[in-house]
Coordinates of N, CA and C and ligand atoms in Angstrom, one line a residue:
X29 N -137.6 -0.7 -9.4 CA -138.8 -1.3 -8.8 C -138.6 -1.7 -7.3
X30 N -139.3 -1.0 -6.5 CA -139.2 -1.3 -5.0 C -140.5 -1.7 -4.5
X31 N -140.5 -2.5 -3.4 CA -141.8 -2.9 -2.9 C -142.5 -1.8 -2.2
X32 N -143.8 -1.7 -2.4 CA -144.7 -0.7 -1.7 C -145.8 -1.5 -1.0
X33 N -146.1 -1.1 0.2 CA -147.2 -1.7 0.9 C -148.5 -0.9 0.9
X34 N -149.5 -1.6 0.5 CA -150.9 -0.9 0.6 C -151.4 -1.2 2.0
X35 N -151.2 -0.2 2.8 CA -151.5 -0.3 4.3 C -153.0 -0.7 4.5
X36 N -153.9 -0.4 3.6 CA -155.3 -0.7 3.8 C -155.5 -2.2 3.8
X37 N -154.6 -2.9 3.1 CA -154.8 -4.4 3.0 C -154.0 -5.2 4.1
X38 N -153.2 -4.5 4.8 CA -152.3 -5.2 5.7 C -152.7 -5.1 7.2
X39 N -152.7 -6.2 7.9 CA -153.0 -6.2 9.3 C -151.9 -5.7 10.2
X40 N -150.7 -5.5 9.7 CA -149.6 -4.9 10.4 C -149.3 -5.6 11.7
X41 N -149.2 -6.9 11.6 CA -148.9 -7.8 12.7 C -147.7 -8.6 12.5
X42 N -146.6 -8.4 13.3 CA -145.4 -9.1 13.1 C -145.6 -10.6 13.2
X43 N -146.5 -11.1 14.1 CA -146.6 -12.5 14.3 C -147.2 -13.2 13.1
X44 N -148.0 -12.6 12.3 CA -148.7 -13.3 11.2 C -148.0 -12.9 9.9
X45 N -147.1 -11.9 9.9 CA -146.6 -11.5 8.6 C -145.7 -12.5 7.9
X46 N -146.1 -12.9 6.7 CA -145.3 -13.9 6.0 C -144.2 -13.2 5.1
X47 N -144.3 -12.0 4.9 CA -143.3 -11.3 4.1 C -142.0 -11.1 4.9
X48 N -142.1 -10.8 6.2 CA -140.9 -10.6 7.0 C -139.9 -11.8 6.9
X49 N -140.4 -13.0 7.3 CA -139.5 -14.2 7.3 C -139.1 -14.6 5.8
X50 N -139.9 -14.2 4.8 CA -139.6 -14.7 3.5 C -138.5 -13.8 2.8
X51 N -138.3 -12.7 3.3 CA -137.3 -11.8 2.6 C -135.9 -12.3 2.8
X52 N -135.2 -12.5 1.7 CA -133.9 -13.1 1.8 C -132.8 -12.1 2.3
X53 N -133.2 -10.8 2.3 CA -132.2 -9.8 2.7 C -132.5 -9.2 4.1
X54 N -133.6 -9.7 4.7 CA -133.9 -9.1 6.0 C -134.3 -7.6 5.9
X55 N -134.9 -7.3 4.8 CA -135.2 -5.9 4.4 C -136.6 -5.4 4.8
X56 N -137.4 -6.3 5.5 CA -138.7 -6.0 5.9 C -138.7 -6.0 7.4
X57 N -139.2 -4.9 8.0 CA -139.1 -4.8 9.5 C -140.5 -4.4 10.0
X58 N -140.7 -4.9 11.2 CA -141.9 -4.5 12.0 C -141.4 -3.5 13.0
X59 N -142.1 -2.4 13.1 CA -141.8 -1.3 14.0 C -143.0 -1.0 14.9
X60 N -142.9 -1.3 16.2 CA -144.0 -1.0 17.1 C -144.2 0.6 17.1
X61 N -145.4 1.0 17.0 CA -145.7 2.4 16.9 C -147.1 2.7 17.5
X62 N -147.1 3.2 18.7 CA -148.4 3.4 19.4 C -149.3 4.4 18.7
X63 N -148.7 5.2 17.9 CA -149.4 6.2 17.1 C -150.1 5.6 15.9
X64 N -149.7 4.4 15.5 CA -150.3 3.7 14.3 C -151.6 3.1 14.7
X65 N -152.6 3.1 13.8 CA -153.9 2.6 14.2 C -153.9 1.2 14.7
X66 N -153.0 0.3 14.2 CA -152.9 -1.1 14.6 C -151.8 -1.4 15.5
X67 N -151.1 -0.3 16.0 CA -150.1 -0.5 17.0 C -148.7 -0.7 16.4
X68 N -148.6 -0.7 15.1 CA -147.3 -0.9 14.5 C -147.3 -0.7 13.0
X69 N -146.1 -0.7 12.4 CA -146.0 -0.6 11.0 C -145.1 -1.6 10.4
X70 N -145.3 -1.9 9.2 CA -144.3 -2.8 8.5 C -143.6 -1.9 7.4
X71 N -142.3 -1.9 7.5 CA -141.6 -1.0 6.6 C -140.5 -1.7 5.8
X72 N -140.0 -1.2 4.7 CA -139.0 -1.8 3.9 C -137.7 -0.9 4.1
X73 N -136.6 -1.7 4.2 CA -135.3 -1.0 4.2 C -134.8 -1.1 2.7
X74 N -134.9 0.0 2.0 CA -134.6 0.0 0.6 C -133.1 -0.1 0.3
X75 N -132.3 0.1 1.3 CA -130.9 -0.1 1.2 C -130.5 -1.6 1.1
X76 N -131.3 -2.4 1.8 CA -131.1 -3.8 1.8 C -131.8 -4.6 0.7
X77 N -132.9 -4.1 0.3 CA -133.8 -4.7 -0.7 C -133.1 -5.0 -2.0
X78 N -133.2 -6.2 -2.5 CA -132.6 -6.6 -3.8 C -133.6 -6.7 -4.9
X79 N -134.9 -6.3 -4.6 CA -136.0 -6.2 -5.6 C -136.3 -7.6 -6.2
X80 N -136.2 -8.6 -5.3 CA -136.4 -10.0 -5.8 C -137.9 -10.3 -6.0
X81 N -138.8 -9.6 -5.3 CA -140.2 -9.8 -5.5 C -140.8 -11.0 -4.6
X82 N -140.0 -11.6 -3.8 CA -140.5 -12.7 -2.9 C -141.6 -12.2 -2.0
X83 N -141.4 -11.0 -1.5 CA -142.5 -10.5 -0.5 C -143.8 -10.3 -1.2
X84 N -143.8 -10.0 -2.5 CA -145.0 -9.8 -3.2 C -145.8 -11.2 -3.3
X85 N -145.1 -12.3 -3.6 CA -145.8 -13.5 -3.7 C -146.1 -14.1 -2.3
X86 N -145.4 -13.8 -1.3 CA -145.6 -14.4 0.0 C -146.6 -13.6 0.9
X87 N -146.9 -12.4 0.5 CA -147.7 -11.5 1.3 C -149.1 -12.1 1.6
X88 N -149.5 -12.1 2.9 CA -150.7 -12.8 3.2 C -151.9 -12.0 2.8
X89 N -151.8 -10.7 2.5 CA -152.9 -9.9 2.1 C -152.9 -9.4 0.7
X90 N -151.9 -9.9 -0.1 CA -151.7 -9.4 -1.5 C -151.6 -7.8 -1.4
X91 N -150.8 -7.4 -0.4 CA -150.7 -5.9 -0.1 C -149.5 -5.3 -0.6
X92 N -148.5 -6.1 -1.2 CA -147.2 -5.6 -1.6 C -147.2 -5.6 -3.1
X93 N -146.7 -4.5 -3.7 CA -146.5 -4.5 -5.1 C -145.1 -3.9 -5.4
X94 N -144.4 -4.3 -6.4 CA -143.2 -3.7 -6.9 C -143.6 -2.5 -7.8
X95 N -143.1 -1.4 -7.5 CA -143.5 -0.2 -8.3 C -142.2 0.6 -8.7
Ligands
SF4_18 S1 -147.6 -10.6 4.8 FE1 -148.2 -8.7 3.8 S2 -150.4 -8.2 4.4 FE2 -149.5 -9.8 5.8 S3 -148.8 -8.7 7.5 FE3 -147.0 -9.0 6.2 S4 -146.9 -7.2 4.8 FE4 -149.0 -7.2 5.8
SF4_19 S1 -138.3 -7.5 -2.9 FE1 -137.1 -9.2 -2.0 S2 -135.4 -8.2 -0.9 FE2 -136.9 -6.6 -1.3 S3 -138.2 -6.5 0.5 FE3 -139.2 -7.9 -0.9 S4 -138.5 -10.0 -0.4 FE4 -137.1 -8.5 0.6

């Protein structure tokens, strides 16, 4: 079970993201990307993720699921 982001529900803003600071493993990253509709993307580093589920409960848009 790994976290998956529903990008339709996510504003993709590092400043307001609650999942990034909540992750105990530092496994959630914001990457600026001018090609992305909102100027950046939020991605998971599955090598670091311990599948704890904290990002699911902290996500401001209920946009993360473990699948
Ligand atoms: S907390 Fe969730 S919905 Fe909000 S910006 Fe972060 S990943 Fe996106
Ligand atoms: S499941 Fe846990 S370790 Fe994995 S990205 Fe979410 S908060 Fe971080």
